[in-house]
Amino acid sequence: MLRGSFEILGDKSISHRAIMLSSISKGKSKISNFLMGEDCLSTISCFRKMGIDIQIENNEVYVKGNGLYGLKKPSDVLDVGNSGTTIRLMMGILAGNDFIATLIGDESISKRPMKRVIDPLRLMGCDIYGENYTPITINGGSLKGIDYHMNISSAQVKSAIILAGLYADGKTIIHEKNRSRNHTEIMLKNFGVNIEVDDLTITVNKTNELYSQDIYVPGDISSASFFIVGALITEGSEILIKNVGLNDTRTGIIDVIKNMNGDIQIINKRISCGEVVGDLLVRYTKNLNGTTIDKDLIPRLIDEIPIIAILATQAEGETIIKDACELKVKESNRIRSVVENLKSMGADVTELEDGMIIKGKKILKKAKIKTYNDHRIAMAFGIMSLIYDDILLDDNKCVDISFPGYFELLKKISY
Ligand code: S3P
């Protein structure tokens, strides 16, 4: 069982954006509770290569920005490692800067689609070498605003266009398909940018300057979700996770848990740097039931689907996950990696073109889990080991991408 009161590491999405926006603003920003995971360190390393002074002290980061046009041409390629957020958002910034830069990443990044960002940036007038995969070279410079209808739900694509829009003549208007995480919009407002949001339409105006800010990064609900599910499914558990980011574009997992009859409560809700933050009290729930997850809910829990699949194996009846094609182009094909691993444990699971169906409450057996070098697959199946002793992961190290110290924390609160 899991017991205790603890904090979770800082939000990955917000940590990336904090480095990027402070790097293109004027003055010294302080970022507290920054996530020192490998992905966010990749973002730091790229901006350092573009001449930004970034100092790390414990889990605080100090960034001396040189203004919106203050980045320098990097003398080397920009290596984003495993980080999709780094490459896609940075492409938007590079599009507006008058120099050439080449982006590369690890093997997983080299298989992830970038056309979704290249297309709108080209429409804005940016010169890009590369069609869909890394390496991609961006010859940035003068941009013009566009009126763009997105055909996928992606906060990374939306954010890339918004960031390019800061540099583009006139207005840049983006129409989202479904509401995706809005940390870029919130943080830009804090940095003094004129950005308007009307339901699914975002309008960004050409901007002269951003001004440095002190940013507190709340705990990452995606990281908290592993512990939340661990507590829901192990008898006797009760945990309090403090200072978790509860932006409603991210809290789909809480809605799902409530639909499944799970015992979760939000307490001490407040606003910090424009983001909703609160504490989560979670208790073991004996009678979990299956649910259906689709459409608008998907972008609000896209990174939580592997751990929701684990939860579904412990719930009575059927859980249907659909409209989740985007899972195929994450750090691994997460439909395949979840389904194959659950099958190897003897779970009743059916793979769908856009999701999966899980019938819960089967007795599962020991297995060796293939993580596919995907941090969220490793952490999700790590939770299975709370119930089934003989779960072995082929790689524990990949959790460092978003959660260094994950297994240590899990051990610390396990009884
Ligand atoms: C992220 C957006 C999501 C998410 C990723 C982080 C972000 O990707 O899966 O882990 O920080 O904007 P998409 O926007 O491509 O769905």
CSV table of C-alpha atoms and ligand atoms in Angstrom, one decimal:
chain,number,residue,atom,x,y,z
A,1,MET,CA,0.0,0.0,0.0
A,2,LEU,CA,1.0,3.6,-0.5
A,3,ARG,CA,0.9,6.0,2.5
A,4,GLY,CA,2.1,9.5,3.1
A,5,SER,CA,2.1,13.2,2.3
A,6,PHE,CA,4.6,14.4,-0.4
A,7,GLU,CA,5.2,16.7,-3.3
A,8,ILE,CA,5.8,15.6,-6.9
A,9,LEU,CA,8.5,17.1,-9.2
A,10,GLY,CA,7.7,20.2,-11.3
A,11,ASP,CA,5.5,20.1,-14.4
A,12,LYS,CA,7.4,19.1,-17.5
A,13,SER,CA,5.4,21.2,-20.0
A,14,ILE,CA,5.5,24.3,-17.8
A,15,SER,CA,9.3,23.8,-17.1
A,16,HIS,CA,10.0,23.8,-20.9
A,17,ARG,CA,7.9,26.9,-21.5
A,18,ALA,CA,9.5,28.7,-18.6
A,19,ILE,CA,13.0,28.3,-20.0
A,20,MET,CA,11.9,29.2,-23.5
A,21,LEU,CA,9.9,32.4,-22.6
A,22,SER,CA,12.5,33.6,-20.2
A,23,SER,CA,15.2,33.1,-22.8
A,24,ILE,CA,13.4,35.4,-25.3
A,25,SER,CA,12.4,38.0,-22.7
A,26,LYS,CA,14.3,41.0,-21.4
A,27,GLY,CA,15.9,40.6,-17.9
A,28,LYS,CA,16.5,38.0,-15.3
A,29,SER,CA,13.8,35.4,-14.6
A,30,LYS,CA,13.8,33.0,-11.7
A,31,ILE,CA,12.1,29.6,-12.1
A,32,SER,CA,11.3,27.7,-8.9
A,33,ASN,CA,10.5,24.0,-8.7
A,34,PHE,CA,11.9,23.5,-12.2
A,35,LEU,CA,11.9,19.8,-13.3
A,36,MET,CA,15.5,18.6,-13.6
A,37,GLY,CA,14.5,15.8,-15.9
A,38,GLU,CA,16.5,15.0,-19.0
A,39,ASP,CA,13.9,16.5,-21.4
A,40,CYS,CA,13.9,19.9,-19.7
A,41,LEU,CA,17.7,19.8,-19.4
A,42,SER,CA,17.8,19.4,-23.2
A,43,THR,CA,15.8,22.6,-23.5
A,44,ILE,CA,18.3,24.4,-21.3
A,45,SER,CA,21.2,23.1,-23.3
A,46,CYS,CA,19.7,24.3,-26.6
A,47,PHE,CA,19.1,27.8,-25.3
A,48,ARG,CA,22.6,28.0,-23.8
A,49,LYS,CA,23.9,27.1,-27.3
A,50,MET,CA,22.0,30.2,-28.5
A,51,GLY,CA,23.9,32.4,-26.1
A,52,ILE,CA,21.5,32.5,-23.1
A,53,ASP,CA,23.1,32.6,-19.6
A,54,ILE,CA,21.2,29.9,-17.6
A,55,GLN,CA,22.3,29.0,-14.1
A,56,ILE,CA,21.0,26.1,-12.1
A,57,GLU,CA,21.0,26.3,-8.3
A,58,ASN,CA,19.3,23.3,-6.5
A,59,ASN,CA,15.9,23.2,-8.2
A,60,GLU,CA,15.9,26.8,-9.1
A,61,VAL,CA,16.9,28.2,-12.5
A,62,TYR,CA,18.1,31.7,-13.3
A,63,VAL,CA,17.7,32.8,-16.9
A,64,LYS,CA,19.2,36.0,-18.3
A,65,GLY,CA,17.1,36.8,-21.4
A,66,ASN,CA,18.4,39.1,-24.1
A,67,GLY,CA,15.0,40.1,-25.4
A,68,LEU,CA,12.8,38.7,-28.2
A,69,TYR,CA,15.5,39.1,-30.9
A,70,GLY,CA,18.4,38.3,-28.5
A,71,LEU,CA,19.2,34.7,-29.4
A,72,LYS,CA,22.4,34.1,-31.2
A,73,LYS,CA,23.0,31.7,-34.1
A,74,PRO,CA,24.1,28.4,-32.5
A,75,SER,CA,27.6,27.3,-33.4
A,76,ASP,CA,26.6,23.6,-33.3
A,77,VAL,CA,23.4,21.6,-34.1
A,78,LEU,CA,20.7,21.8,-31.4
A,79,ASP,CA,20.2,18.4,-29.9
A,80,VAL,CA,16.8,17.9,-28.3
A,81,GLY,CA,17.5,14.4,-27.0
A,82,ASN,CA,14.1,12.6,-26.5
A,83,SER,CA,12.0,15.8,-26.1
A,84,GLY,CA,9.2,16.4,-28.5
A,85,THR,CA,8.2,19.5,-26.7
A,86,THR,CA,11.7,21.0,-27.0
A,87,ILE,CA,11.9,20.5,-30.8
A,88,ARG,CA,8.3,21.5,-31.7
A,89,LEU,CA,8.1,24.6,-29.6
A,90,MET,CA,11.6,25.7,-30.4
A,91,MET,CA,10.8,25.4,-34.1
A,92,GLY,CA,8.3,28.2,-33.6
A,93,ILE,CA,10.8,30.4,-31.9
A,94,LEU,CA,13.6,29.7,-34.5
A,95,ALA,CA,11.2,30.5,-37.3
A,96,GLY,CA,11.1,34.1,-36.1
A,97,ASN,CA,14.9,34.5,-35.7
A,98,ASP,CA,17.1,35.7,-38.5
A,99,PHE,CA,19.7,32.8,-38.5
A,100,ILE,CA,20.0,29.2,-39.6
A,101,ALA,CA,19.8,26.4,-37.0
A,102,THR,CA,19.7,22.6,-37.4
A,103,LEU,CA,17.7,20.4,-35.0
A,104,ILE,CA,18.4,16.7,-34.2
A,105,GLY,CA,17.4,14.3,-31.5
A,106,ASP,CA,17.6,10.7,-30.3
A,107,GLU,CA,16.3,7.6,-32.2
A,108,SER,CA,12.8,8.1,-30.9
A,109,ILE,CA,12.6,11.7,-31.9
A,110,SER,CA,13.9,10.8,-35.4
A,111,LYS,CA,10.6,8.7,-35.9
A,112,ARG,CA,8.2,11.4,-34.6
A,113,PRO,CA,6.3,13.5,-37.1
A,114,MET,CA,7.3,17.2,-37.5
A,115,LYS,CA,5.3,18.0,-40.7
A,116,ARG,CA,2.5,19.1,-38.4
A,117,VAL,CA,4.7,22.0,-37.3
A,118,ILE,CA,6.6,22.5,-40.6
A,119,ASP,CA,3.4,23.0,-42.6
A,120,PRO,CA,2.0,26.0,-40.6
A,121,LEU,CA,5.5,27.6,-40.2
A,122,ARG,CA,6.0,27.4,-44.0
A,123,LEU,CA,2.6,29.1,-44.5
A,124,MET,CA,4.0,31.9,-42.3
A,125,GLY,CA,6.9,32.3,-44.7
A,126,CYS,CA,9.6,30.3,-42.9
A,127,ASP,CA,12.3,28.5,-44.9
A,128,ILE,CA,12.6,24.9,-43.7
A,129,TYR,CA,14.8,22.1,-45.0
A,130,GLY,CA,13.3,18.7,-44.0
A,131,GLU,CA,9.9,17.1,-44.6
A,132,ASN,CA,8.8,15.3,-41.6
A,133,TYR,CA,11.7,13.9,-39.6
A,134,THR,CA,15.0,15.1,-38.1
A,135,PRO,CA,17.4,16.5,-39.0
A,136,ILE,CA,15.4,19.7,-39.7
A,137,THR,CA,17.1,23.0,-40.6
A,138,ILE,CA,15.3,26.3,-40.0
A,139,ASN,CA,16.3,29.4,-41.8
A,140,GLY,CA,14.2,31.9,-39.8
A,141,GLY,CA,13.4,35.5,-40.5
A,142,SER,CA,10.5,37.6,-41.5
A,143,LEU,CA,7.1,35.9,-40.9
A,144,LYS,CA,3.5,36.9,-41.6
A,145,GLY,CA,0.5,36.0,-39.5
A,146,ILE,CA,-1.8,33.2,-40.7
A,147,ASP,CA,-5.4,32.1,-39.9
A,148,TYR,CA,-4.9,28.4,-39.3
A,149,HIS,CA,-7.3,25.6,-38.6
A,150,MET,CA,-5.6,22.7,-36.8
A,151,ASN,CA,-6.5,19.2,-38.0
A,152,ILE,CA,-5.0,17.4,-34.9
A,153,SER,CA,-5.3,18.2,-31.2
A,154,SER,CA,-1.8,19.1,-30.2
A,155,ALA,CA,-0.6,21.6,-27.7
A,156,GLN,CA,2.9,21.3,-29.1
A,157,VAL,CA,1.8,22.3,-32.6
A,158,LYS,CA,-0.5,25.1,-31.3
A,159,SER,CA,2.4,26.4,-29.1
A,160,ALA,CA,4.8,26.4,-32.0
A,161,ILE,CA,2.5,28.6,-34.1
A,162,ILE,CA,1.7,30.9,-31.2
A,163,LEU,CA,5.5,31.4,-30.6
A,164,ALA,CA,6.1,32.1,-34.2
A,165,GLY,CA,3.1,34.5,-34.1
A,166,LEU,CA,5.1,36.7,-31.6
A,167,TYR,CA,7.4,37.5,-34.5
A,168,ALA,CA,4.9,37.6,-37.4
A,169,ASP,CA,3.5,40.7,-39.0
A,170,GLY,CA,-0.1,41.3,-38.2
A,171,LYS,CA,-2.3,38.8,-36.3
A,172,THR,CA,-1.8,35.0,-36.1
A,173,ILE,CA,-5.1,33.2,-35.5
A,174,ILE,CA,-5.3,29.5,-34.5
A,175,HIS,CA,-8.4,27.4,-34.4
A,176,GLU,CA,-8.0,24.3,-32.2
A,177,LYS,CA,-9.8,21.1,-32.9
A,178,ASN,CA,-10.2,20.2,-29.3
A,179,ARG,CA,-8.9,22.2,-26.3
A,180,SER,CA,-5.3,21.1,-25.5
A,181,ARG,CA,-3.1,22.2,-22.7
A,182,ASN,CA,-2.9,26.0,-22.5
A,183,HIS,CA,0.3,26.7,-20.5
A,184,THR,CA,1.8,28.7,-23.3
A,185,GLU,CA,-1.1,31.0,-23.5
A,186,ILE,CA,-1.2,31.5,-19.7
A,187,MET,CA,2.5,32.1,-19.4
A,188,LEU,CA,2.7,34.5,-22.3
A,189,LYS,CA,0.0,36.6,-20.6
A,190,ASN,CA,2.2,36.7,-17.5
A,191,PHE,CA,5.1,37.8,-19.7
A,192,GLY,CA,3.0,40.8,-20.9
A,193,VAL,CA,2.0,39.5,-24.3
A,194,ASN,CA,-1.3,40.5,-26.0
A,195,ILE,CA,-2.8,37.1,-26.6
A,196,GLU,CA,-6.6,36.5,-26.7
A,197,VAL,CA,-8.4,33.2,-26.2
A,198,ASP,CA,-12.0,32.8,-27.2
A,199,ASP,CA,-13.1,29.2,-26.7
A,200,LEU,CA,-11.1,27.3,-29.4
A,201,THR,CA,-9.7,30.4,-31.1
A,202,ILE,CA,-6.4,32.0,-30.1
A,203,THR,CA,-5.2,35.3,-31.5
A,204,VAL,CA,-1.6,36.4,-31.1
A,205,ASN,CA,-0.3,39.8,-32.0
A,206,LYS,CA,3.1,40.7,-33.2
A,207,THR,CA,5.1,41.6,-30.1
A,208,ASN,CA,7.9,44.0,-29.4
A,209,GLU,CA,9.2,42.5,-26.1
A,210,LEU,CA,8.6,40.1,-23.3
A,211,TYR,CA,9.6,41.0,-19.8
A,212,SER,CA,11.3,38.7,-17.3
A,213,GLN,CA,9.2,37.0,-14.6
A,214,ASP,CA,9.5,34.9,-11.5
A,215,ILE,CA,7.8,31.6,-12.3
A,216,TYR,CA,6.7,28.8,-9.8
A,217,VAL,CA,6.3,25.5,-11.6
A,218,PRO,CA,3.6,23.4,-9.9
A,219,GLY,CA,3.9,19.6,-9.5
A,220,ASP,CA,3.2,17.6,-12.6
A,221,ILE,CA,-0.2,15.9,-12.6
A,222,SER,CA,1.1,13.5,-15.2
A,223,SER,CA,3.8,12.4,-12.8
A,224,ALA,CA,1.4,12.4,-9.9
A,225,SER,CA,-1.0,10.1,-11.8
A,226,PHE,CA,1.2,7.0,-11.3
A,227,PHE,CA,1.0,7.5,-7.5
A,228,ILE,CA,-2.7,8.3,-7.7
A,229,VAL,CA,-3.4,5.0,-9.4
A,230,GLY,CA,-1.0,3.1,-7.1
A,231,ALA,CA,-3.1,4.4,-4.1
A,232,LEU,CA,-6.4,3.6,-5.7
A,233,ILE,CA,-5.6,0.0,-6.4
A,234,THR,CA,-3.6,-1.1,-3.3
A,235,GLU,CA,-5.6,-1.9,-0.2
A,236,GLY,CA,-5.1,0.4,2.8
A,237,SER,CA,-3.6,3.2,0.7
A,238,GLU,CA,-4.1,6.9,1.6
A,239,ILE,CA,-1.8,9.6,0.1
A,240,LEU,CA,-1.8,13.4,0.0
A,241,ILE,CA,0.1,14.9,-3.0
A,242,LYS,CA,0.7,18.6,-2.4
A,243,ASN,CA,1.0,21.4,-4.9
A,244,VAL,CA,-0.1,19.7,-8.0
A,245,GLY,CA,-0.9,21.6,-11.2
A,246,LEU,CA,-4.7,21.3,-11.8
A,247,ASN,CA,-5.2,23.3,-15.0
A,248,ASP,CA,-8.4,21.9,-16.4
A,249,THR,CA,-6.8,21.1,-19.7
A,250,ARG,CA,-4.7,18.5,-17.8
A,251,THR,CA,-7.2,17.1,-15.2
A,252,GLY,CA,-9.0,14.6,-17.5
A,253,ILE,CA,-7.6,11.8,-15.3
A,254,ILE,CA,-9.4,13.1,-12.3
A,255,ASP,CA,-12.7,13.1,-14.2
A,256,VAL,CA,-12.0,9.5,-15.3
A,257,ILE,CA,-11.2,8.4,-11.8
A,258,LYS,CA,-14.4,9.9,-10.5
A,259,ASN,CA,-16.4,8.2,-13.3
A,260,MET,CA,-14.7,4.9,-12.2
A,261,ASN,CA,-15.9,5.5,-8.6
A,262,GLY,CA,-12.4,6.2,-7.4
A,263,ASP,CA,-11.9,8.1,-4.1
A,264,ILE,CA,-10.0,11.3,-5.0
A,265,GLN,CA,-10.5,14.8,-3.6
A,266,ILE,CA,-9.1,18.1,-4.5
A,267,ILE,CA,-8.2,20.4,-1.5
A,268,ASN,CA,-6.7,23.8,-1.0
A,269,LYS,CA,-7.3,24.9,-4.6
A,270,ARG,CA,-5.6,28.2,-5.5
A,271,ILE,CA,-4.0,30.1,-8.3
A,272,SER,CA,-0.2,30.5,-8.8
A,273,CYS,CA,1.3,32.3,-11.8
A,274,GLY,CA,-2.0,32.0,-13.6
A,275,GLU,CA,-2.2,28.2,-13.1
A,276,VAL,CA,-4.6,26.3,-10.8
A,277,VAL,CA,-2.8,24.4,-8.1
A,278,GLY,CA,-4.1,22.2,-5.3
A,279,ASP,CA,-3.5,19.1,-3.2
A,280,LEU,CA,-4.9,15.7,-4.0
A,281,LEU,CA,-6.1,13.3,-1.4
A,282,VAL,CA,-6.4,9.7,-2.8
A,283,ARG,CA,-7.6,6.6,-1.0
A,284,TYR,CA,-7.8,2.9,-2.0
A,285,THR,CA,-11.1,2.1,-3.7
A,286,LYS,CA,-12.5,-1.4,-3.6
A,287,ASN,CA,-15.3,-1.1,-6.2
A,288,LEU,CA,-13.8,0.6,-9.2
A,289,ASN,CA,-15.8,0.2,-12.4
A,290,GLY,CA,-14.9,0.5,-16.1
A,291,THR,CA,-15.6,3.6,-18.2
A,292,THR,CA,-15.4,5.0,-21.7
A,293,ILE,CA,-12.7,7.6,-22.6
A,294,ASP,CA,-13.0,9.4,-26.0
A,295,LYS,CA,-13.3,12.7,-28.0
A,296,ASP,CA,-12.7,15.9,-26.0
A,297,LEU,CA,-11.4,14.0,-23.0
A,298,ILE,CA,-8.4,12.5,-24.9
A,299,PRO,CA,-6.2,15.7,-25.1
A,300,ARG,CA,-6.9,16.3,-21.4
A,301,LEU,CA,-5.3,13.0,-20.4
A,302,ILE,CA,-3.2,12.0,-23.4
A,303,ASP,CA,0.0,11.3,-21.4
A,304,GLU,CA,-2.0,9.4,-18.7
A,305,ILE,CA,-3.4,6.7,-20.9
A,306,PRO,CA,-0.8,4.1,-20.0
A,307,ILE,CA,-1.5,4.4,-16.3
A,308,ILE,CA,-5.3,4.6,-16.9
A,309,ALA,CA,-4.9,1.2,-18.7
A,310,ILE,CA,-3.3,-0.2,-15.6
A,311,LEU,CA,-6.2,1.2,-13.5
A,312,ALA,CA,-8.7,-0.4,-15.9
A,313,THR,CA,-7.2,-3.9,-15.3
A,314,GLN,CA,-8.3,-3.5,-11.6
A,315,ALA,CA,-11.8,-2.2,-12.3
A,316,GLU,CA,-15.0,-4.3,-12.8
A,317,GLY,CA,-16.2,-4.5,-16.4
A,318,GLU,CA,-15.0,-2.9,-19.6
A,319,THR,CA,-12.9,0.3,-20.1
A,320,ILE,CA,-13.0,1.6,-23.7
A,321,ILE,CA,-10.3,4.0,-24.8
A,322,LYS,CA,-10.9,5.5,-28.3
A,323,ASP,CA,-10.1,8.5,-30.5
A,324,ALA,CA,-6.5,8.3,-29.2
A,325,CYS,CA,-4.5,7.8,-32.5
A,326,GLU,CA,-2.0,10.4,-31.3
A,327,LEU,CA,-0.7,7.7,-28.8
A,328,LYS,CA,0.9,6.0,-31.8
A,329,VAL,CA,3.4,8.9,-32.3
A,330,LYS,CA,4.5,9.5,-28.7
A,331,GLU,CA,7.9,8.4,-27.3
A,332,SER,CA,6.8,4.9,-28.3
A,333,ASN,CA,3.6,3.6,-30.0
A,334,ARG,CA,1.8,3.7,-26.7
A,335,ILE,CA,-1.2,1.7,-27.9
A,336,ARG,CA,1.1,-1.1,-29.0
A,337,SER,CA,3.4,-0.9,-26.0
A,338,VAL,CA,0.6,-1.0,-23.4
A,339,VAL,CA,-1.4,-3.7,-25.2
A,340,GLU,CA,1.5,-6.0,-25.7
A,341,ASN,CA,2.7,-5.7,-22.1
A,342,LEU,CA,-0.7,-6.2,-20.7
A,343,LYS,CA,-1.2,-9.3,-22.9
A,344,SER,CA,2.1,-10.7,-21.7
A,345,MET,CA,0.7,-10.5,-18.2
A,346,GLY,CA,-2.5,-12.3,-19.2
A,347,ALA,CA,-4.9,-9.3,-19.2
A,348,ASP,CA,-8.0,-9.3,-21.3
A,349,VAL,CA,-7.2,-6.5,-23.7
A,350,THR,CA,-8.1,-5.8,-27.4
A,351,GLU,CA,-6.1,-3.4,-29.5
A,352,LEU,CA,-8.1,-0.9,-31.5
A,353,GLU,CA,-6.9,1.3,-34.4
A,354,ASP,CA,-7.4,4.3,-32.1
A,355,GLY,CA,-7.2,2.9,-28.6
A,356,MET,CA,-7.9,-0.3,-26.7
A,357,ILE,CA,-10.6,-2.2,-24.7
A,358,ILE,CA,-9.7,-3.6,-21.3
A,359,LYS,CA,-11.8,-6.0,-19.3
A,360,GLY,CA,-10.8,-5.8,-15.7
A,361,LYS,CA,-10.4,-8.0,-12.7
A,362,LYS,CA,-8.5,-10.9,-14.3
A,363,ILE,CA,-5.8,-12.5,-12.3
A,364,LEU,CA,-2.6,-11.5,-13.9
A,365,LYS,CA,0.8,-13.3,-14.0
A,366,LYS,CA,4.4,-12.4,-13.9
A,367,ALA,CA,6.1,-10.9,-16.9
A,368,LYS,CA,9.1,-9.1,-18.2
A,369,ILE,CA,7.9,-5.6,-19.4
A,370,LYS,CA,9.3,-4.1,-22.5
A,371,THR,CA,9.6,-0.4,-21.9
A,372,TYR,CA,10.6,0.6,-25.4
A,373,ASN,CA,12.8,3.3,-23.8
A,374,ASP,CA,9.5,5.1,-23.0
A,375,HIS,CA,9.5,6.8,-19.5
A,376,ARG,CA,5.7,6.6,-19.1
A,377,ILE,CA,5.5,2.9,-20.0
A,378,ALA,CA,8.2,2.2,-17.4
A,379,MET,CA,6.5,4.2,-14.7
A,380,ALA,CA,3.0,2.8,-15.5
A,381,PHE,CA,4.1,-0.9,-15.3
A,382,GLY,CA,6.3,0.0,-12.2
A,383,ILE,CA,2.9,0.5,-10.5
A,384,MET,CA,1.8,-3.0,-11.5
A,385,SER,CA,4.7,-4.2,-9.3
A,386,LEU,CA,2.8,-3.0,-6.2
A,387,ILE,CA,0.3,-5.7,-6.8
A,388,TYR,CA,2.3,-8.4,-8.7
A,389,ASP,CA,5.7,-9.0,-7.2
A,390,ASP,CA,7.3,-10.5,-10.2
A,391,ILE,CA,7.0,-7.7,-12.6
A,392,LEU,CA,10.4,-6.9,-14.1
A,393,LEU,CA,11.1,-3.9,-16.4
A,394,ASP,CA,13.8,-4.2,-19.1
A,395,ASP,CA,14.9,-0.7,-18.4
A,396,ASN,CA,14.4,1.5,-15.3
A,397,LYS,CA,16.7,4.3,-16.3
A,398,CYS,CA,14.3,5.8,-19.0
A,399,VAL,CA,12.2,7.3,-16.2
A,400,ASP,CA,14.9,10.0,-15.9
A,401,ILE,CA,13.3,11.7,-18.9
A,402,SER,CA,10.5,13.1,-16.8
A,403,PHE,CA,11.0,11.8,-13.2
A,404,PRO,CA,14.4,11.2,-11.8
A,405,GLY,CA,14.0,9.4,-8.5
A,406,TYR,CA,10.7,7.9,-9.4
A,407,PHE,CA,11.4,4.4,-8.1
A,408,GLU,CA,13.0,5.8,-4.9
A,409,LEU,CA,9.9,7.8,-4.1
A,410,LEU,CA,7.7,4.8,-4.8
A,411,LYS,CA,9.8,2.7,-2.4
A,412,LYS,CA,9.7,5.5,0.2
A,413,ILE,CA,5.9,5.6,0.4
A,414,SER,CA,5.3,1.8,0.0
A,415,TYR,CA,4.4,-0.2,3.0
B,1,S3P,C1,3.0,18.5,-24.5
B,1,S3P,C2,1.9,18.2,-25.2
B,1,S3P,C3,1.4,16.8,-25.5
B,1,S3P,C4,2.0,15.8,-24.5
B,1,S3P,C5,3.5,16.0,-24.3
B,1,S3P,C6,3.8,17.4,-23.8
B,1,S3P,C7,3.4,19.9,-24.3
B,1,S3P,O1,1.8,16.5,-26.8
B,1,S3P,O2,1.8,14.5,-25.0
B,1,S3P,O3,4.0,15.1,-23.4
B,1,S3P,O4,4.2,20.2,-23.4
B,1,S3P,O5,2.9,20.7,-25.0
B,1,S3P,P1,0.9,16.9,-28.1
B,1,S3P,O6,0.6,18.3,-27.9
B,1,S3P,O7,1.7,16.7,-29.3
B,1,S3P,O8,-0.3,16.0,-28.0
